[in-house]
PDB file of C-alpha atoms and ligand atoms in Angstrom:
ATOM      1  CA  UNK A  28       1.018 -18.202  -8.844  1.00 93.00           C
ATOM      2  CA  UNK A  29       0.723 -16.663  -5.477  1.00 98.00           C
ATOM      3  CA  UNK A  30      -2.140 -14.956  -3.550  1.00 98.00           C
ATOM      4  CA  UNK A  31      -1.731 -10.908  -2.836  1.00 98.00           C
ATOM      5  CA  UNK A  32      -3.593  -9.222  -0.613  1.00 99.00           C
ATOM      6  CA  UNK A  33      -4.038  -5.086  -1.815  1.00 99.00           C
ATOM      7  CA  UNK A  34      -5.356  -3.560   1.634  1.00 99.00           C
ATOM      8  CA  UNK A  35      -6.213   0.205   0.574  1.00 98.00           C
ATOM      9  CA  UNK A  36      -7.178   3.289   2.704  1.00 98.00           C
ATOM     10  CA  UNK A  37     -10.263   4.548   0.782  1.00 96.00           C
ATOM     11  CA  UNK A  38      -9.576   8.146   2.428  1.00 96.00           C
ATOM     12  CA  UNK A  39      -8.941   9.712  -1.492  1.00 97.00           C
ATOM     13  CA  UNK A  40     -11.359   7.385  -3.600  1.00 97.00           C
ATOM     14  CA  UNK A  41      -9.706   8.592  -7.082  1.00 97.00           C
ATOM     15  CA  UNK A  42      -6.262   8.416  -6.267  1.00 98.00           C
ATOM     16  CA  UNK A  43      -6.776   4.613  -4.566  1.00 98.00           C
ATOM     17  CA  UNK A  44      -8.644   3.866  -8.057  1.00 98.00           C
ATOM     18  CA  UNK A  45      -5.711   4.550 -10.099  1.00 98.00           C
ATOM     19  CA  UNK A  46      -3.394   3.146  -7.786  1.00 98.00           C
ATOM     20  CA  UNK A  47      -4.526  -0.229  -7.011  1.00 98.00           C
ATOM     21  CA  UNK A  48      -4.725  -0.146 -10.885  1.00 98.00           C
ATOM     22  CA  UNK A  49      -0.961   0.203 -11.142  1.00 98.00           C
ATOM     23  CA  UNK A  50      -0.887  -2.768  -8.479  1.00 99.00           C
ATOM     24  CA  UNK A  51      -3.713  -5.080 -10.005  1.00 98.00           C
ATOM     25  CA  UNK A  52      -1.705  -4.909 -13.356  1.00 98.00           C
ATOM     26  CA  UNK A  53       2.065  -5.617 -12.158  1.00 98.00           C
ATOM     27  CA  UNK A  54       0.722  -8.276 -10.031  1.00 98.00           C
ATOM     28  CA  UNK A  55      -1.582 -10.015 -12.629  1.00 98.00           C
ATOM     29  CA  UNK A  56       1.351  -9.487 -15.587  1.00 98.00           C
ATOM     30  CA  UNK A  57       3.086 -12.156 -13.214  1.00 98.00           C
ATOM     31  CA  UNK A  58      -0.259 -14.321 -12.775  1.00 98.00           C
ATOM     32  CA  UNK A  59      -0.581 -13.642  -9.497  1.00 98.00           C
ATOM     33  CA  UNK A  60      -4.015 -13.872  -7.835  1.00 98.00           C
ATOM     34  CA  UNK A  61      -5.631 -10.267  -6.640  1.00 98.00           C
ATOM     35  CA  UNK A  62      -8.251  -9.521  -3.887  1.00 98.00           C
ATOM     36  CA  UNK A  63      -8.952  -5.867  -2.511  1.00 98.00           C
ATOM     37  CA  UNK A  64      -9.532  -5.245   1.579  1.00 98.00           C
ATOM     38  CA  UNK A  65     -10.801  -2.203   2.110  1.00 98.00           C
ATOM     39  CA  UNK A  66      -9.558  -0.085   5.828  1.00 98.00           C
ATOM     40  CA  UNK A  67     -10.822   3.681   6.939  1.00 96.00           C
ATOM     41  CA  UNK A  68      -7.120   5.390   6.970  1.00 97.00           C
ATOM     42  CA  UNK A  69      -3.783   4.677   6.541  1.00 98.00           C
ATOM     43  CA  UNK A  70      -3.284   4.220   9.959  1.00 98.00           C
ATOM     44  CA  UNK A  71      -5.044   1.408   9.736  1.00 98.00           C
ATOM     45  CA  UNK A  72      -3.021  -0.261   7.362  1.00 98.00           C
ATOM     46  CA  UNK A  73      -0.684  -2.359   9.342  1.00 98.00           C
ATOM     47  CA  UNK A  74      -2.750  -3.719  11.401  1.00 98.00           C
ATOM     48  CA  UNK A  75      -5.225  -5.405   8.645  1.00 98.00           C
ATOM     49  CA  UNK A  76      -2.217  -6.627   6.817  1.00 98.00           C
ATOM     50  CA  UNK A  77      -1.142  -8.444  10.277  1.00 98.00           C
ATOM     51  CA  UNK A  78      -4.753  -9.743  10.964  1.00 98.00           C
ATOM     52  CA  UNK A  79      -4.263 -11.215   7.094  1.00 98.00           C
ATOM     53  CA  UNK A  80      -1.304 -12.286   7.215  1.00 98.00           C
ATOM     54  CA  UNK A  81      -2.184 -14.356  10.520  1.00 98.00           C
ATOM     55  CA  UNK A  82      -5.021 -16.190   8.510  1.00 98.00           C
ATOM     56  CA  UNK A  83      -2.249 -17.722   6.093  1.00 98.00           C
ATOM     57  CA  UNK A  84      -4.327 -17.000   2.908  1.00 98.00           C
ATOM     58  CA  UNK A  85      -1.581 -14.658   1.565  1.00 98.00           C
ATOM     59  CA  UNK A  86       1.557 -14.942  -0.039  1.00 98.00           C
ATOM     60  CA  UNK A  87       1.975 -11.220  -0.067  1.00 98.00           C
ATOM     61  CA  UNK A  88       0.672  -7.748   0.476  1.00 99.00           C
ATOM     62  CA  UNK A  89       0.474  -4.048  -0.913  1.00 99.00           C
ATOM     63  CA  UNK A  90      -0.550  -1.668   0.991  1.00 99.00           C
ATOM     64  CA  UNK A  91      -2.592   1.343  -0.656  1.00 99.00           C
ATOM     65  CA  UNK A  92      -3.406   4.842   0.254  1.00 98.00           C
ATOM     66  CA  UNK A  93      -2.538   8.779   0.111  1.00 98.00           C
ATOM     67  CA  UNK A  94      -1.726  11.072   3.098  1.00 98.00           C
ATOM     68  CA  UNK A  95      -1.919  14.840   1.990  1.00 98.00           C
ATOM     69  CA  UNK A  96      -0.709  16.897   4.428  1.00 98.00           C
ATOM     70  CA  UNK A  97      -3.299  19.261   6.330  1.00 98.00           C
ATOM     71  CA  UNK A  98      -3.401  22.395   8.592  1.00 98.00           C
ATOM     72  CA  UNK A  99      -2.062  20.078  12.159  1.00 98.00           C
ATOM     73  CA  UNK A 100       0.655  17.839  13.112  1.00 98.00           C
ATOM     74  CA  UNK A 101      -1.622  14.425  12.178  1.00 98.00           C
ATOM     75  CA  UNK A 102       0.065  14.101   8.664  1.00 98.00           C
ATOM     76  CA  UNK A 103       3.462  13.236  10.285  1.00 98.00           C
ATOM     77  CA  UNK A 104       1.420  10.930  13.185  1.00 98.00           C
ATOM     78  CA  UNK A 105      -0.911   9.368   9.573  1.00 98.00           C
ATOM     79  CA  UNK A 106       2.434   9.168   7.235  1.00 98.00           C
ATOM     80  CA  UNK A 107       4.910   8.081   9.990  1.00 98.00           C
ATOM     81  CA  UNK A 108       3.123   5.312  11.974  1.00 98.00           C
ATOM     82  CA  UNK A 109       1.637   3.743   8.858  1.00 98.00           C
ATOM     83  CA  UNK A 110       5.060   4.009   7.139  1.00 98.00           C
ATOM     84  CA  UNK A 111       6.923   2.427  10.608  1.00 98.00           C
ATOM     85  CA  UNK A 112       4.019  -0.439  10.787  1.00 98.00           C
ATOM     86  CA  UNK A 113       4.456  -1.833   7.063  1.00 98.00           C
ATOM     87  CA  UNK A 114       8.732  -1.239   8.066  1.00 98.00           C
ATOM     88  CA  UNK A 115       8.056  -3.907  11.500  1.00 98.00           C
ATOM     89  CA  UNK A 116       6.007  -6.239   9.350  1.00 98.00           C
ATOM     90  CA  UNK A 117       8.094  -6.507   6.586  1.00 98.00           C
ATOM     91  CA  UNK A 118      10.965  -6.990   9.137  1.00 97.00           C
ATOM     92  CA  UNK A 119       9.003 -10.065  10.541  1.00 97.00           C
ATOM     93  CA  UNK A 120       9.148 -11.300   7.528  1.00 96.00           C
ATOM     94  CA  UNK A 121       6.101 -10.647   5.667  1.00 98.00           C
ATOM     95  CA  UNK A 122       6.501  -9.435   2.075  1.00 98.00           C
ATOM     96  CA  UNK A 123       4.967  -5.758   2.052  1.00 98.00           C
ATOM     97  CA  UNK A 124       4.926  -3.408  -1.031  1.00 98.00           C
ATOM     98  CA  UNK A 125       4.486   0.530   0.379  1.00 98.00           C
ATOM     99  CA  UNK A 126       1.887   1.881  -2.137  1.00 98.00           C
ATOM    100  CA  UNK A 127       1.010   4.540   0.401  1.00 99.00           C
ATOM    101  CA  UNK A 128       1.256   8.260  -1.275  1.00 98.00           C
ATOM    102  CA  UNK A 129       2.594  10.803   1.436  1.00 98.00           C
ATOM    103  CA  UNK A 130       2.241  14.448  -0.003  1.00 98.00           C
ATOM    104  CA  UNK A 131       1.781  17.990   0.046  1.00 98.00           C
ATOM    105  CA  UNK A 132      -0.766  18.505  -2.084  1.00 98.00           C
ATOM    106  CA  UNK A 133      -3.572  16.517  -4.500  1.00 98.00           C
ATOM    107  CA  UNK A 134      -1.618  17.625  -7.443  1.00 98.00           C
ATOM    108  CA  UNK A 135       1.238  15.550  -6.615  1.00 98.00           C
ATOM    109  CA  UNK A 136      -0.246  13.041  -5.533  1.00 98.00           C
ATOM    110  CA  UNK A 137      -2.330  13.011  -8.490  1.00 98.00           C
ATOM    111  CA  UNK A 138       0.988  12.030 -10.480  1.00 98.00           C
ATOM    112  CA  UNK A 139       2.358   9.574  -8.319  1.00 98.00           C
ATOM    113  CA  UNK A 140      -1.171   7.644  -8.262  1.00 98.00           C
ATOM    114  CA  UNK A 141      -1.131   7.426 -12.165  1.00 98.00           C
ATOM    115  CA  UNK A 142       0.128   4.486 -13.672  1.00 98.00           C
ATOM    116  CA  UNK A 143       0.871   5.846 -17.029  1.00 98.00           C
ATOM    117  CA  UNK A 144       2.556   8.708 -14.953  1.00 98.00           C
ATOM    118  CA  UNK A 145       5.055   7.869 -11.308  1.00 98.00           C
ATOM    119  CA  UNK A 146       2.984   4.288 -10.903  1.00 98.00           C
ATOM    120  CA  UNK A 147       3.726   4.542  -7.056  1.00 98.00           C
ATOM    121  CA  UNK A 148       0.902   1.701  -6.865  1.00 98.00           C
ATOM    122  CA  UNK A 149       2.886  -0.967  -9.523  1.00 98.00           C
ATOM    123  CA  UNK A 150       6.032   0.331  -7.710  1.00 98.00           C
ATOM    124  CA  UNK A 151       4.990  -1.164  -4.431  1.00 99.00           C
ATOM    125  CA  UNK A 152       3.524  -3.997  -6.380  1.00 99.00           C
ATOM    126  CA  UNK A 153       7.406  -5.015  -7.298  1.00 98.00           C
ATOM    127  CA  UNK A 154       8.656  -4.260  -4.035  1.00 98.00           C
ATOM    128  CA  UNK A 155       6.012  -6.998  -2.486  1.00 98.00           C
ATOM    129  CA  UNK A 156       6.841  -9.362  -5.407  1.00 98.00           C
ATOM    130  CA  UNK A 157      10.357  -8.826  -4.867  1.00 98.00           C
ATOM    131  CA  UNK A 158      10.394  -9.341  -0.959  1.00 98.00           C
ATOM    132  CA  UNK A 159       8.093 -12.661  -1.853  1.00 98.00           C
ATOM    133  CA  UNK A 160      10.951 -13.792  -3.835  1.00 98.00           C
ATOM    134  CA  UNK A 161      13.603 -13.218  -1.469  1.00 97.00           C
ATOM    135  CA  UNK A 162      11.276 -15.085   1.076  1.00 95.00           C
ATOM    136  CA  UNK A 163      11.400 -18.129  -0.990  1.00 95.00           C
ATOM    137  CA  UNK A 164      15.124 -18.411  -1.865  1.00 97.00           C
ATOM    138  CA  UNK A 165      16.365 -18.009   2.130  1.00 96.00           C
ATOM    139  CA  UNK A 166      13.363 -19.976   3.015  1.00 91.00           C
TER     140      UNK A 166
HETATM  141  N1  LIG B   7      -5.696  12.300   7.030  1.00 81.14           N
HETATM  142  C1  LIG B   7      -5.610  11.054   6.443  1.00 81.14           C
HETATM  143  C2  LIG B   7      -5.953   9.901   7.147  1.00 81.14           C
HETATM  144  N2  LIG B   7      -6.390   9.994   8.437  1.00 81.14           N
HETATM  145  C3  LIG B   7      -7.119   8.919   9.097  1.00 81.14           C
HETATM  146  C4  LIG B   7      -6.184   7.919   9.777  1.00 81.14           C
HETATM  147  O1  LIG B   7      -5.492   7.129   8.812  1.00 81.14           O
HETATM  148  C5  LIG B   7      -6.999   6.949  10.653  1.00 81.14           C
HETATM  149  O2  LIG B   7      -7.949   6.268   9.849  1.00 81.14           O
HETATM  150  C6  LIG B   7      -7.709   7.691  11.767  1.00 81.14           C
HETATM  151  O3  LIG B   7      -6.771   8.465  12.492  1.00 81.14           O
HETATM  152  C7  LIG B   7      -8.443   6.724  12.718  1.00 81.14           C
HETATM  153  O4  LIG B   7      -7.528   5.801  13.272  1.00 81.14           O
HETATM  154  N3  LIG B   7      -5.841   8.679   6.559  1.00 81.14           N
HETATM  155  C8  LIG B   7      -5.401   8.567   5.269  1.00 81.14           C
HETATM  156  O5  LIG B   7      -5.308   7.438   4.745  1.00 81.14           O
HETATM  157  N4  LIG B   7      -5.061   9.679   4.565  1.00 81.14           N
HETATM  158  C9  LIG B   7      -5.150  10.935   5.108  1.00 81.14           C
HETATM  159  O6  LIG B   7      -4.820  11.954   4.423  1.00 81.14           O
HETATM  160  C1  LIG B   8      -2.970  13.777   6.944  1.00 81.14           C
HETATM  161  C2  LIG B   8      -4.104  14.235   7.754  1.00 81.14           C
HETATM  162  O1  LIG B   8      -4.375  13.743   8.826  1.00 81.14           O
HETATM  163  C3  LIG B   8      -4.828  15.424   7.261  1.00 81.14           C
HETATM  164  O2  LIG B   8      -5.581  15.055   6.109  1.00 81.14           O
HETATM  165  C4  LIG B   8      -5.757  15.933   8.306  1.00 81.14           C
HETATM  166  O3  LIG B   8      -5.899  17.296   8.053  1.00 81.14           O
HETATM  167  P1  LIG B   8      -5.680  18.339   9.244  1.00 81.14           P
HETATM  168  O4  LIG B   8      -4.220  18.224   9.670  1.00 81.14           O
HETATM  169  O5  LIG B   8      -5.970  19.681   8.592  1.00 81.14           O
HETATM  170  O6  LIG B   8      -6.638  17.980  10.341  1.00 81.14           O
END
């Protein structure tokens, strides 16, 4: 059993709901052990997931979210930077799973958050679980 870490940007409360959903059951179908951080924004992502992964109380992360694109140039900056900070983590060697919905609209996102629908949160559930495994058979 290993210890995830789910840090979530509570910026769309409903759509982080059904997401860390998706992530809470992939994870725990592999008796894995689940605790929830909560961060303002996806920006802030990375950066919690580095503080965590400092303490050594994690095996692995997922990162959780939606970015829905507004009227300015912040969705690329929001979507982007979060995207390229889970990217340098996970390059250093930390297993990260990209739950983090970047879309036009609530309607889309609204079937990518839904586990019985796109499951974007189990999805990046995997991924971590996958990167984990990896981790242990070059380690
Ligand atoms: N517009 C969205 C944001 N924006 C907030 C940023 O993530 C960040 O918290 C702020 O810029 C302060 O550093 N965050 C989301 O997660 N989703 C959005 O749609
Ligand atoms: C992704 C965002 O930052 C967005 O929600 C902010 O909306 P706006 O670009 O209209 O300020």
């Amino acid at each position: 059993m290993a210890q995830f870490l789910i840090v979530e940007a509570r910026f769309y409360a409903h759509l982080n709901d059904q997401l860390i959903d998706g992530a809470r059951r992939a994870l725990e179908a592999k008796g894995h052990s689940v605790e929830v951080l909560t961060v303002p924004g996806a920006l802030e992502i990375p950066g919690a997931i580095a503080l965590a992964a400092e303490s050594g109380r994690y095996d692995g992360f997922v990162g959780i979210g939606a970015v829905i694109r507004g009227e300015t140039y912040h969705f690329e900056i929001v979507a982007g930077e979060s995207a390229r900070g889970i990217m340098a983590l996970t390059m250093d060697g930390i297993a990260i799973g990209n739950g983090i919905l970047t879309v036009e609209n609530e309607a889309q996102a609204q079937v990518r958050a839904d586990p019985a629908q796109k499951n974007k949160g189990g999805e990046a559930a995997e991924a971590a679980m996958a990167l984990l495994a990896l981790r242990d058979k070059f380690a």
